[in-house]
Amino acid sequence: MSDEKVAIITGASSGIGRATAVALSKAGWSLGLFARRADKLQETKDLCENPSKILLVPGDVSKEEDVQKVFRLTVAQFGRLDMLFNNAGTASAQVPIEETSLETFQRVLNANLVGVFLCTREAVRIFKSQSPQGGRIINNGSISAYTPRPHSSPYTCTKHAVLGMTKSTALDGRAFNITCTQIDIGNAQTSLMSPPNGLLQGDGRRISEPSFDPKYVGEAIAHIAGLPLDVTVLTFNIMATGMPLVGRG
């Protein structure tokens, strides 16, 4: 069994997941990378250092059998698990709730919350059973876990729920050397950011908001992941300095 640290990253095919894979591989971690798009996962692997320490597992985070597979294969390949980054997620168009279909709501719920539950469950099982016992979970929360954007009820509901999952995991894992963090990211340059006509504001305007390179999120996650397990960062905010959040009324 390798003494090197091992992590699973969901949603590793692009954006924050990809940036985190690059940062953790640079820090020497072995990685199980999980996402639906196999071709994009390969692109992430190509950007990482030491490809022999990268395992690609295509799958859907909301499907129980796919989630169980990535955990099973990662532990079989690398011997243990030290960290899970629950990053996979999706959003929906900014439309009023009365125009939001049940299908849309359930799609966001499955990706953003059911996936976090399934992955957290599998990680905790491994963390409790392995020796030495314990591990770290980092959940991709959002500014929307605290302050919603207009017409974003599916996304906002799931991110508020992820905050509850984060706190529950930190509490329930305490006796088993399991810790949990929520990283709340504001306006990283990903596919979920900056539609061509701008982002809808609470006062009805649409504006183009400042954003920042997701590599800084990856570096922040790599730092938290490298902390000893007797240190917990419960919540961590990282956002574009010019983001119109503080002072929003």
Coordinates of N, CA and C in Angstrom, one line a residue:
M1 N 0.8 -1.2 0.0 CA 0.0 0.0 0.0 C 0.9 1.2 0.0
S2 N 0.5 2.2 -0.8 CA 1.3 3.4 -1.0 C 1.1 4.3 0.3
D3 N 2.1 5.0 0.7 CA 2.0 6.0 1.8 C 1.6 7.3 1.3
E4 N 1.5 7.5 0.0 CA 1.1 8.8 -0.6 C -0.4 9.0 -0.4
K5 N -0.8 10.3 -0.4 CA -2.2 10.7 -0.2 C -3.0 10.4 -1.5
V6 N -4.2 10.0 -1.3 CA -5.1 9.6 -2.3 C -6.4 10.4 -2.2
A7 N -6.9 11.0 -3.3 CA -8.1 11.7 -3.3 C -9.0 11.3 -4.5
I8 N -10.3 11.4 -4.3 CA -11.3 11.3 -5.4 C -11.9 12.7 -5.6
I9 N -12.0 13.1 -6.9 CA -12.6 14.4 -7.3 C -13.7 14.1 -8.2
T10 N -14.9 14.5 -7.9 CA -16.0 14.4 -8.8 C -16.1 15.7 -9.6
G11 N -16.8 15.5 -10.8 CA -16.8 16.7 -11.7 C -15.4 17.1 -12.1
A12 N -14.6 16.2 -12.4 CA -13.2 16.5 -12.6 C -12.9 16.8 -14.1
S13 N -13.9 16.8 -14.9 CA -13.7 17.0 -16.4 C -13.4 18.4 -16.8
S14 N -13.7 19.4 -16.0 CA -13.5 20.8 -16.4 C -13.5 21.7 -15.2
G15 N -13.3 23.0 -15.4 CA -13.5 24.0 -14.4 C -12.8 23.8 -13.1
I16 N -13.5 23.9 -12.0 CA -12.9 23.8 -10.6 C -12.4 22.4 -10.4
G17 N -13.1 21.4 -10.8 CA -12.6 20.0 -10.7 C -11.3 19.8 -11.3
R18 N -11.2 20.3 -12.6 CA -9.9 20.1 -13.3 C -8.8 20.9 -12.6
A19 N -9.1 22.1 -12.2 CA -8.1 23.0 -11.5 C -7.6 22.3 -10.3
T20 N -8.5 21.7 -9.5 CA -8.1 21.0 -8.3 C -7.3 19.7 -8.6
A21 N -7.6 19.0 -9.6 CA -6.8 17.8 -10.0 C -5.4 18.3 -10.3
V22 N -5.3 19.3 -11.1 CA -3.9 19.8 -11.4 C -3.1 20.2 -10.2
A23 N -3.8 20.9 -9.3 CA -3.1 21.4 -8.1 C -2.7 20.2 -7.2
L24 N -3.6 19.2 -7.0 CA -3.3 18.1 -6.1 C -2.3 17.2 -6.7
S25 N -2.3 17.1 -8.1 CA -1.3 16.2 -8.7 C 0.1 16.9 -8.6
K26 N 0.1 18.2 -8.6 CA 1.4 18.9 -8.4 C 1.9 18.7 -7.0
A27 N 1.0 18.6 -6.1 CA 1.4 18.4 -4.7 C 1.7 16.9 -4.4
G28 N 1.6 16.0 -5.4 CA 2.0 14.6 -5.2 C 0.9 13.6 -4.9
W29 N -0.3 14.1 -5.0 CA -1.4 13.2 -4.7 C -1.7 12.2 -5.8
S30 N -2.2 11.0 -5.4 CA -2.8 10.1 -6.4 C -4.3 10.4 -6.4
L31 N -4.8 10.3 -7.7 CA -6.2 10.8 -7.9 C -7.1 9.8 -8.6
G32 N -8.3 9.7 -8.1 CA -9.4 9.0 -8.8 C -10.3 10.2 -9.4
L33 N -10.3 10.3 -10.7 CA -11.1 11.4 -11.3 C -12.4 10.9 -11.9
F34 N -13.5 11.5 -11.5 CA -14.8 11.0 -11.8 C -15.6 12.1 -12.5
A35 N -16.2 11.8 -13.6 CA -17.1 12.7 -14.3 C -17.8 11.9 -15.4
R36 N -18.8 12.5 -16.1 CA -19.5 11.8 -17.1 C -18.8 11.7 -18.4
R37 N -18.0 12.7 -18.7 CA -17.4 12.9 -20.1 C -16.0 12.3 -20.1
A38 N -15.8 11.1 -20.6 CA -14.5 10.4 -20.6 C -13.5 11.2 -21.4
D39 N -13.8 11.8 -22.5 CA -12.8 12.5 -23.3 C -12.3 13.7 -22.5
K40 N -13.2 14.4 -21.7 CA -12.8 15.6 -21.0 C -11.9 15.1 -19.7
L41 N -12.3 14.0 -19.2 CA -11.5 13.4 -18.1 C -10.0 13.2 -18.6
Q42 N -9.9 12.7 -19.8 CA -8.6 12.4 -20.3 C -7.8 13.7 -20.5
E43 N -8.5 14.8 -20.9 CA -7.9 16.1 -21.0 C -7.3 16.6 -19.7
T44 N -8.1 16.3 -18.6 CA -7.7 16.7 -17.3 C -6.4 15.9 -16.9
K45 N -6.4 14.6 -17.2 CA -5.3 13.8 -16.9 C -4.0 14.3 -17.6
D46 N -4.2 14.7 -18.8 CA -3.1 15.1 -19.6 C -2.4 16.4 -19.0
L47 N -3.2 17.2 -18.3 CA -2.7 18.4 -17.6 C -2.0 18.1 -16.3
C48 N -2.2 16.9 -15.8 CA -1.7 16.6 -14.4 C -0.3 16.0 -14.5
E49 N 0.4 16.1 -13.4 CA 1.8 15.5 -13.3 C 1.7 14.1 -13.0
N50 N 2.6 13.3 -13.5 CA 2.7 11.8 -13.2 C 1.4 11.1 -13.5
P51 N 1.1 10.9 -14.8 CA -0.1 10.2 -15.2 C -0.3 8.8 -14.5
S52 N 0.7 8.2 -14.1 CA 0.6 6.8 -13.5 C -0.2 6.9 -12.2
K53 N -0.3 8.1 -11.6 CA -1.0 8.3 -10.3 C -2.4 8.8 -10.5
I54 N -2.9 8.7 -11.8 CA -4.2 9.2 -12.1 C -5.1 8.1 -12.6
L55 N -6.2 7.9 -12.0 CA -7.2 6.9 -12.4 C -8.5 7.6 -12.9
L56 N -8.9 7.3 -14.1 CA -10.1 7.9 -14.7 C -11.3 6.9 -14.6
V57 N -12.4 7.4 -14.1 CA -13.6 6.6 -13.9 C -14.8 7.4 -14.4
P58 N -15.2 7.2 -15.7 CA -16.4 7.9 -16.1 C -17.6 7.4 -15.4
G59 N -18.5 8.3 -15.1 CA -19.8 7.9 -14.5 C -20.6 9.1 -14.1
D60 N -21.8 8.9 -13.6 CA -22.8 9.9 -13.2 C -22.8 9.9 -11.7
V61 N -22.6 11.1 -11.1 CA -22.5 11.2 -9.6 C -23.9 10.9 -9.0
S62 N -25.0 11.0 -9.7 CA -26.3 10.7 -9.1 C -26.7 9.3 -9.2
K63 N -25.9 8.4 -9.8 CA -26.2 7.0 -9.9 C -25.4 6.2 -8.9
E64 N -26.1 5.5 -8.0 CA -25.4 4.8 -6.9 C -24.3 3.8 -7.4
E65 N -24.6 3.1 -8.4 CA -23.7 2.1 -8.9 C -22.4 2.7 -9.4
D66 N -22.5 3.9 -10.1 CA -21.4 4.6 -10.6 C -20.5 5.1 -9.5
V67 N -21.2 5.7 -8.5 CA -20.4 6.2 -7.3 C -19.7 5.1 -6.6
Q68 N -20.4 4.0 -6.4 CA -19.7 2.9 -5.7 C -18.5 2.4 -6.5
K69 N -18.6 2.4 -7.8 CA -17.5 1.9 -8.7 C -16.3 2.8 -8.5
V70 N -16.4 4.1 -8.5 CA -15.2 5.0 -8.5 C -14.5 4.8 -7.1
F71 N -15.3 4.6 -6.0 CA -14.6 4.4 -4.7 C -13.9 3.0 -4.7
R72 N -14.6 2.0 -5.2 CA -14.0 0.7 -5.2 C -12.8 0.6 -6.0
L73 N -12.8 1.2 -7.2 CA -11.6 1.1 -8.1 C -10.5 2.0 -7.6
T74 N -10.8 3.1 -7.0 CA -9.7 4.0 -6.5 C -9.0 3.3 -5.3
V75 N -9.7 2.7 -4.4 CA -9.1 2.0 -3.3 C -8.3 0.8 -3.8
A76 N -8.9 0.1 -4.7 CA -8.2 -1.1 -5.3 C -6.9 -0.6 -5.9
Q77 N -6.9 0.5 -6.6 CA -5.7 1.0 -7.3 C -4.6 1.6 -6.4
F78 N -5.0 2.3 -5.4 CA -4.1 3.1 -4.6 C -4.0 2.7 -3.1
G79 N -4.9 1.8 -2.7 CA -4.8 1.2 -1.3 C -5.6 1.8 -0.2
R80 N -6.0 3.1 -0.4 CA -6.7 3.8 0.7 C -7.3 5.0 0.1
L81 N -8.0 5.8 0.9 CA -8.6 7.1 0.5 C -8.3 8.1 1.6
D82 N -7.8 9.3 1.3 CA -7.5 10.3 2.2 C -8.5 11.5 2.1
M83 N -9.0 11.8 0.9 CA -9.8 13.0 0.7 C -10.8 12.8 -0.4
L84 N -12.0 13.3 -0.2 CA -13.0 13.4 -1.3 C -13.3 14.8 -1.5
F85 N -13.3 15.3 -2.8 CA -13.8 16.6 -3.2 C -15.1 16.4 -3.9
N86 N -16.2 16.7 -3.2 CA -17.5 16.7 -3.8 C -17.7 18.0 -4.6
N87 N -17.4 17.9 -5.9 CA -17.4 19.1 -6.7 C -18.5 19.0 -7.8
A88 N -18.9 17.9 -8.3 CA -19.8 17.8 -9.4 C -21.1 18.5 -9.1
G89 N -21.6 19.3 -10.0 CA -22.9 20.0 -9.8 C -23.3 20.6 -11.1
T90 N -24.5 21.2 -11.0 CA -25.1 21.8 -12.2 C -26.0 22.9 -11.7
A91 N -26.5 23.8 -12.6 CA -27.4 24.9 -12.4 C -28.5 24.8 -13.4
S92 N -29.4 25.7 -13.3 CA -30.5 25.8 -14.2 C -30.7 27.3 -14.6
A93 N -31.5 27.5 -15.7 CA -31.7 28.9 -16.1 C -32.4 29.7 -15.0
Q94 N -32.1 31.0 -15.0 CA -32.7 31.9 -14.0 C -34.1 32.2 -14.5
V95 N -35.1 31.4 -14.0 CA -36.5 31.7 -14.4 C -37.3 31.6 -13.1
P96 N -38.5 32.3 -13.0 CA -39.3 32.3 -11.8 C -39.7 30.8 -11.5
I97 N -40.0 30.6 -10.2 CA -40.3 29.2 -9.7 C -41.5 28.7 -10.4
E98 N -42.5 29.5 -10.8 CA -43.7 29.0 -11.4 C -43.5 28.5 -12.8
E99 N -42.3 28.9 -13.4 CA -41.9 28.4 -14.7 C -40.9 27.3 -14.6
T100 N -40.6 26.8 -13.4 CA -39.6 25.8 -13.3 C -40.3 24.4 -13.2
S101 N -39.8 23.5 -14.1 CA -40.5 22.2 -14.1 C -39.9 21.3 -13.0
L102 N -40.7 20.3 -12.7 CA -40.2 19.3 -11.7 C -39.0 18.6 -12.2
E103 N -39.0 18.3 -13.5 CA -37.8 17.7 -14.1 C -36.5 18.5 -13.9
T104 N -36.6 19.8 -14.1 CA -35.5 20.7 -13.9 C -35.0 20.7 -12.4
F105 N -36.0 20.8 -11.5 CA -35.7 20.8 -10.1 C -35.0 19.5 -9.7
Q106 N -35.5 18.4 -10.1 CA -35.0 17.1 -9.8 C -33.6 16.8 -10.4
R107 N -33.4 17.4 -11.6 CA -32.0 17.2 -12.2 C -31.0 18.0 -11.4
V108 N -31.3 19.2 -10.9 CA -30.3 19.9 -10.1 C -30.2 19.3 -8.8
L109 N -31.3 18.8 -8.2 CA -31.2 18.1 -6.9 C -30.3 16.9 -7.0
N110 N -30.5 16.1 -8.0 CA -29.7 14.8 -8.1 C -28.2 15.1 -8.3
A111 N -27.9 16.1 -9.1 CA -26.5 16.4 -9.3 C -25.8 17.0 -8.0
N112 N -26.5 18.0 -7.4 CA -25.9 18.8 -6.4 C -26.1 18.3 -5.0
L113 N -27.1 17.5 -4.7 CA -27.3 17.0 -3.4 C -27.3 15.5 -3.3
V114 N -28.0 14.8 -4.1 CA -28.0 13.3 -4.1 C -26.6 12.8 -4.3
G115 N -25.9 13.4 -5.3 CA -24.5 13.0 -5.5 C -23.6 13.2 -4.3
V116 N -23.7 14.4 -3.6 CA -23.0 14.6 -2.4 C -23.3 13.6 -1.4
F117 N -24.5 13.3 -1.2 CA -24.9 12.2 -0.2 C -24.2 10.9 -0.6
L118 N -24.4 10.4 -1.8 CA -23.8 9.1 -2.2 C -22.3 9.1 -2.0
C119 N -21.6 10.1 -2.4 CA -20.2 10.1 -2.3 C -19.7 10.2 -0.9
T120 N -20.4 11.0 -0.1 CA -20.1 11.2 1.3 C -20.3 9.9 2.0
R121 N -21.3 9.2 1.7 CA -21.6 7.9 2.4 C -20.5 6.9 2.1
E122 N -20.1 6.8 0.8 CA -19.0 5.8 0.5 C -17.7 6.2 1.1
A123 N -17.4 7.5 1.1 CA -16.1 8.0 1.7 C -16.1 7.7 3.2
V124 N -17.2 8.0 3.9 CA -17.2 7.7 5.3 C -17.0 6.2 5.6
R125 N -17.6 5.4 4.8 CA -17.5 3.9 5.0 C -16.0 3.5 4.9
I126 N -15.3 4.1 3.9 CA -13.9 3.8 3.8 C -13.1 4.4 4.9
F127 N -13.3 5.7 5.2 CA -12.5 6.3 6.2 C -12.6 5.6 7.6
K128 N -13.8 5.1 7.9 CA -14.0 4.4 9.2 C -13.3 3.0 9.2
S129 N -13.2 2.4 8.0 CA -12.7 1.0 8.0 C -11.2 0.9 7.8
Q130 N -10.6 1.9 7.3 CA -9.2 1.8 6.9 C -8.3 2.1 8.1
S131 N -7.0 1.8 7.9 CA -6.0 2.0 8.9 C -4.8 2.7 8.3
P132 N -4.4 3.9 8.8 CA -5.0 4.6 9.9 C -6.4 5.2 9.5
Q133 N -7.3 5.3 10.5 CA -8.6 5.7 10.3 C -8.7 7.2 10.0
G134 N -9.7 7.5 9.2 CA -10.0 9.0 9.0 C -9.8 9.4 7.6
G135 N -10.2 10.7 7.4 CA -10.0 11.3 6.1 C -10.7 12.7 6.1
R136 N -10.6 13.3 4.9 CA -11.2 14.7 4.8 C -12.1 14.7 3.6
I137 N -13.3 15.4 3.8 CA -14.2 15.7 2.7 C -14.3 17.2 2.5
I138 N -14.2 17.6 1.3 CA -14.4 19.0 0.9 C -15.6 19.1 0.0
N139 N -16.6 19.9 0.3 CA -17.8 20.0 -0.5 C -17.7 21.4 -1.2
N140 N -18.1 21.3 -2.5 CA -18.2 22.6 -3.3 C -19.5 23.2 -3.0
G141 N -19.5 24.2 -2.1 CA -20.7 24.9 -1.8 C -21.0 26.0 -2.8
S142 N -21.2 27.2 -2.3 CA -21.5 28.3 -3.2 C -21.8 29.5 -2.3
I143 N -21.6 30.7 -2.9 CA -22.2 31.9 -2.3 C -23.7 31.7 -2.1
S144 N -24.3 30.9 -3.0 CA -25.7 30.7 -2.9 C -26.2 29.8 -1.8
A145 N -25.2 29.3 -1.0 CA -25.5 28.6 0.2 C -25.9 29.6 1.3
Y146 N -25.7 30.9 1.1 CA -26.0 31.9 2.0 C -26.9 33.0 1.4
T147 N -26.6 33.4 0.2 CA -27.3 34.5 -0.4 C -27.7 34.1 -1.9
P148 N -29.0 34.0 -2.1 CA -29.4 33.5 -3.5 C -29.3 34.6 -4.5
R149 N -29.2 34.1 -5.8 CA -29.5 35.0 -6.9 C -31.0 34.9 -7.2
P150 N -31.5 35.9 -7.9 CA -32.9 35.9 -8.3 C -33.2 34.6 -9.1
H151 N -34.4 34.1 -8.9 CA -34.9 33.0 -9.8 C -34.0 31.8 -9.9
S152 N -33.5 31.4 -8.7 CA -32.5 30.3 -8.7 C -32.9 29.3 -7.6
S153 N -34.2 29.0 -7.4 CA -34.6 28.2 -6.3 C -34.0 26.8 -6.4
P154 N -33.9 26.1 -7.5 CA -33.3 24.7 -7.5 C -31.9 24.7 -7.0
Y155 N -31.1 25.6 -7.6 CA -29.7 25.7 -7.2 C -29.5 26.1 -5.8
T156 N -30.2 27.2 -5.4 CA -30.1 27.7 -4.0 C -30.5 26.7 -3.0
C157 N -31.6 26.0 -3.2 CA -32.0 25.0 -2.3 C -31.0 23.9 -2.1
T158 N -30.4 23.5 -3.1 CA -29.4 22.4 -3.0 C -28.1 22.9 -2.3
K159 N -27.7 24.1 -2.5 CA -26.5 24.6 -1.9 C -26.7 24.9 -0.4
H160 N -27.9 25.3 0.0 CA -28.2 25.4 1.4 C -28.2 24.1 2.0
A161 N -28.7 23.1 1.3 CA -28.7 21.7 1.9 C -27.3 21.1 2.0
V162 N -26.4 21.5 1.1 CA -25.0 21.0 1.1 C -24.3 21.6 2.4
L163 N -24.7 22.8 2.8 CA -24.1 23.3 4.0 C -24.6 22.5 5.2
G164 N -25.8 22.1 5.2 CA -26.3 21.2 6.3 C -25.5 19.8 6.3
M165 N -25.3 19.3 5.1 CA -24.6 18.1 5.0 C -23.1 18.2 5.5
T166 N -22.5 19.4 5.2 CA -21.2 19.6 5.6 C -21.1 19.6 7.1
K167 N -22.0 20.3 7.8 CA -22.0 20.4 9.2 C -22.3 19.0 9.9
S168 N -23.2 18.3 9.3 CA -23.6 17.0 9.8 C -22.4 16.0 9.7
T169 N -21.7 16.1 8.5 CA -20.5 15.2 8.3 C -19.4 15.6 9.3
A170 N -19.2 16.9 9.5 CA -18.1 17.3 10.5 C -18.5 16.8 11.9
L171 N -19.7 16.9 12.2 CA -20.1 16.4 13.6 C -20.0 14.9 13.7
D172 N -20.7 14.2 12.8 CA -20.7 12.8 12.9 C -19.4 12.1 12.7
G173 N -18.5 12.8 11.9 CA -17.2 12.2 11.7 C -16.1 12.5 12.7
R174 N -16.5 13.3 13.7 CA -15.5 13.8 14.6 C -14.8 12.7 15.4
A175 N -15.6 11.7 15.8 CA -15.0 10.6 16.6 C -14.2 9.6 15.8
F176 N -14.2 9.8 14.5 CA -13.5 8.8 13.6 C -12.4 9.5 12.8
N177 N -12.0 10.6 13.3 CA -10.9 11.4 12.6 C -11.3 11.8 11.2
I178 N -12.6 12.1 11.0 CA -13.1 12.5 9.7 C -13.5 14.0 9.8
T179 N -13.0 14.8 8.9 CA -13.3 16.2 9.0 C -14.0 16.6 7.6
C180 N -14.7 17.7 7.7 CA -15.4 18.2 6.5 C -15.4 19.7 6.3
T181 N -15.2 20.1 5.1 CA -15.1 21.5 4.8 C -16.1 21.9 3.7
Q182 N -16.6 23.1 3.7 CA -17.4 23.6 2.5 C -16.6 24.8 2.0
I183 N -16.3 24.7 0.7 CA -15.6 25.9 0.1 C -16.7 26.6 -0.8
D184 N -16.9 27.9 -0.5 CA -17.9 28.7 -1.1 C -17.3 29.6 -2.1
I185 N -17.5 29.3 -3.4 CA -16.8 30.0 -4.5 C -17.7 31.0 -5.2
G186 N -17.2 32.1 -5.4 CA -17.9 33.2 -6.1 C -17.3 33.7 -7.4
N187 N -17.9 33.3 -8.5 CA -17.5 33.8 -9.8 C -16.2 33.4 -10.3
A188 N -15.9 32.1 -10.1 CA -14.7 31.5 -10.8 C -15.1 31.4 -12.3
Q189 N -14.1 31.4 -13.1 CA -14.3 31.4 -14.6 C -14.6 30.0 -15.1
T190 N -15.8 29.6 -15.0 CA -16.2 28.2 -15.4 C -17.4 28.3 -16.3
S191 N -17.9 27.2 -16.8 CA -19.1 27.2 -17.7 C -20.3 27.6 -17.0
L192 N -20.4 27.7 -15.7 CA -21.6 28.2 -15.0 C -21.6 29.7 -14.8
M193 N -20.5 30.3 -15.3 CA -20.4 31.8 -15.0 C -20.6 32.6 -16.3
S194 N -21.1 33.8 -16.1 CA -21.1 34.9 -17.1 C -21.8 34.5 -18.4
P195 N -23.2 34.4 -18.4 CA -23.9 34.3 -19.7 C -23.7 35.5 -20.5
P196 N -23.8 35.5 -21.8 CA -23.5 36.6 -22.7 C -24.3 37.9 -22.3
N197 N -25.5 37.8 -21.8 CA -26.2 39.0 -21.5 C -26.1 39.4 -20.0
G198 N -25.1 38.8 -19.3 CA -24.9 39.2 -17.9 C -25.7 38.4 -16.9
L199 N -25.5 38.6 -15.6 CA -26.2 37.9 -14.6 C -27.3 38.8 -14.0
L200 N -28.4 38.2 -13.8 CA -29.6 38.9 -13.2 C -29.3 39.3 -11.8
Q201 N -29.6 40.6 -11.4 CA -29.4 41.1 -10.1 C -30.7 41.2 -9.4
G202 N -30.7 41.4 -8.1 CA -31.9 41.5 -7.3 C -32.8 42.7 -7.7
D203 N -32.2 43.7 -8.3 CA -32.9 44.9 -8.7 C -33.4 44.9 -10.1
G204 N -33.2 43.7 -10.7 CA -33.7 43.5 -12.1 C -32.7 43.8 -13.2
R205 N -31.6 44.4 -12.9 CA -30.6 44.7 -13.9 C -29.8 43.4 -14.2
R206 N -29.2 43.4 -15.4 CA -28.3 42.3 -15.8 C -26.9 43.0 -16.0
I207 N -25.9 42.5 -15.3 CA -24.6 43.0 -15.4 C -23.6 41.9 -15.5
S208 N -22.4 42.3 -16.1 CA -21.3 41.4 -16.2 C -20.5 41.5 -15.0
E209 N -20.4 40.5 -14.2 CA -19.7 40.5 -12.9 C -18.2 40.1 -13.1
P210 N -17.3 40.7 -12.2 CA -15.9 40.2 -12.2 C -15.8 38.8 -11.9
S211 N -14.8 38.1 -12.4 CA -14.5 36.7 -12.1 C -13.0 36.5 -12.0
F212 N -12.6 35.3 -11.6 CA -11.2 35.0 -11.4 C -10.9 33.6 -11.9
D213 N -9.6 33.3 -12.0 CA -9.1 32.0 -12.5 C -9.3 30.9 -11.5
P214 N -10.0 29.8 -11.9 CA -10.2 28.7 -11.0 C -9.0 28.0 -10.4
K215 N -7.8 28.3 -11.0 CA -6.6 27.7 -10.5 C -6.4 28.1 -9.0
Y216 N -6.9 29.3 -8.6 CA -6.7 29.7 -7.2 C -7.6 28.9 -6.3
V217 N -8.7 28.4 -6.8 CA -9.6 27.5 -6.0 C -8.9 26.2 -5.8
G218 N -8.3 25.7 -6.9 CA -7.5 24.4 -6.8 C -6.4 24.5 -5.8
E219 N -5.7 25.6 -5.8 CA -4.6 25.8 -4.9 C -5.1 25.9 -3.5
A220 N -6.2 26.5 -3.3 CA -6.8 26.6 -1.9 C -7.2 25.3 -1.4
I221 N -7.8 24.5 -2.3 CA -8.2 23.1 -1.9 C -7.0 22.3 -1.6
A222 N -6.0 22.4 -2.4 CA -4.8 21.6 -2.1 C -4.2 22.0 -0.8
H223 N -4.3 23.2 -0.4 CA -3.8 23.7 0.9 C -4.6 23.0 2.0
I224 N -5.9 23.1 1.9 CA -6.8 22.6 3.0 C -6.6 21.1 3.1
A225 N -6.5 20.4 1.9 CA -6.3 19.0 1.8 C -5.0 18.5 2.5
G226 N -4.0 19.4 2.5 CA -2.7 19.0 3.1 C -2.6 19.3 4.6
L227 N -3.7 19.8 5.2 CA -3.7 20.1 6.6 C -3.8 18.7 7.4
P228 N -3.3 18.6 8.6 CA -3.5 17.4 9.4 C -5.0 17.3 9.8
L229 N -5.4 16.1 10.0 CA -6.8 15.8 10.3 C -7.3 16.3 11.6
D230 N -6.4 16.8 12.5 CA -6.9 17.4 13.7 C -7.1 18.9 13.5
V231 N -7.1 19.4 12.2 CA -7.4 20.8 11.9 C -8.5 20.7 10.9
T232 N -9.6 21.5 11.2 CA -10.8 21.6 10.4 C -11.0 23.0 9.9
V233 N -11.1 23.2 8.6 CA -11.6 24.4 8.0 C -13.1 24.2 7.7
L234 N -14.0 24.6 8.5 CA -15.4 24.3 8.3 C -16.0 24.9 7.0
T235 N -15.8 26.2 6.9 CA -16.2 26.9 5.7 C -15.1 27.8 5.2
F236 N -15.1 28.0 3.9 CA -14.0 28.8 3.3 C -14.6 29.5 2.1
N237 N -14.5 30.9 2.1 CA -15.0 31.7 1.0 C -13.9 32.1 0.1
I238 N -14.0 32.0 -1.2 CA -13.1 32.5 -2.1 C -13.9 33.1 -3.3
M239 N -13.7 34.4 -3.6 CA -14.5 35.0 -4.7 C -13.7 36.1 -5.4
A240 N -14.2 36.5 -6.5 CA -13.7 37.7 -7.2 C -13.9 38.9 -6.3
T241 N -12.8 39.7 -6.2 CA -12.8 40.9 -5.3 C -14.0 41.8 -5.6
G242 N -14.3 42.0 -6.9 CA -15.3 42.9 -7.4 C -16.7 42.4 -7.4
M243 N -16.9 41.1 -6.9 CA -18.2 40.5 -7.0 C -19.1 41.3 -6.1
P244 N -20.3 41.6 -6.6 CA -21.3 42.4 -5.8 C -22.1 41.6 -4.8
L245 N -21.3 41.1 -3.8 CA -22.0 40.3 -2.7 C -22.0 41.1 -1.4
V246 N -20.9 41.5 -0.9 CA -20.8 42.2 0.3 C -21.5 43.6 0.1
G247 N -22.5 43.9 0.9 CA -23.3 45.1 0.8 C -24.5 44.9 -0.1
R248 N -24.8 43.7 -0.5 CA -26.0 43.5 -1.3 C -27.2 43.7 -0.5
G249 N -28.1 44.5 -1.0 CA -29.3 44.8 -0.2 C -30.6 44.5 -0.9

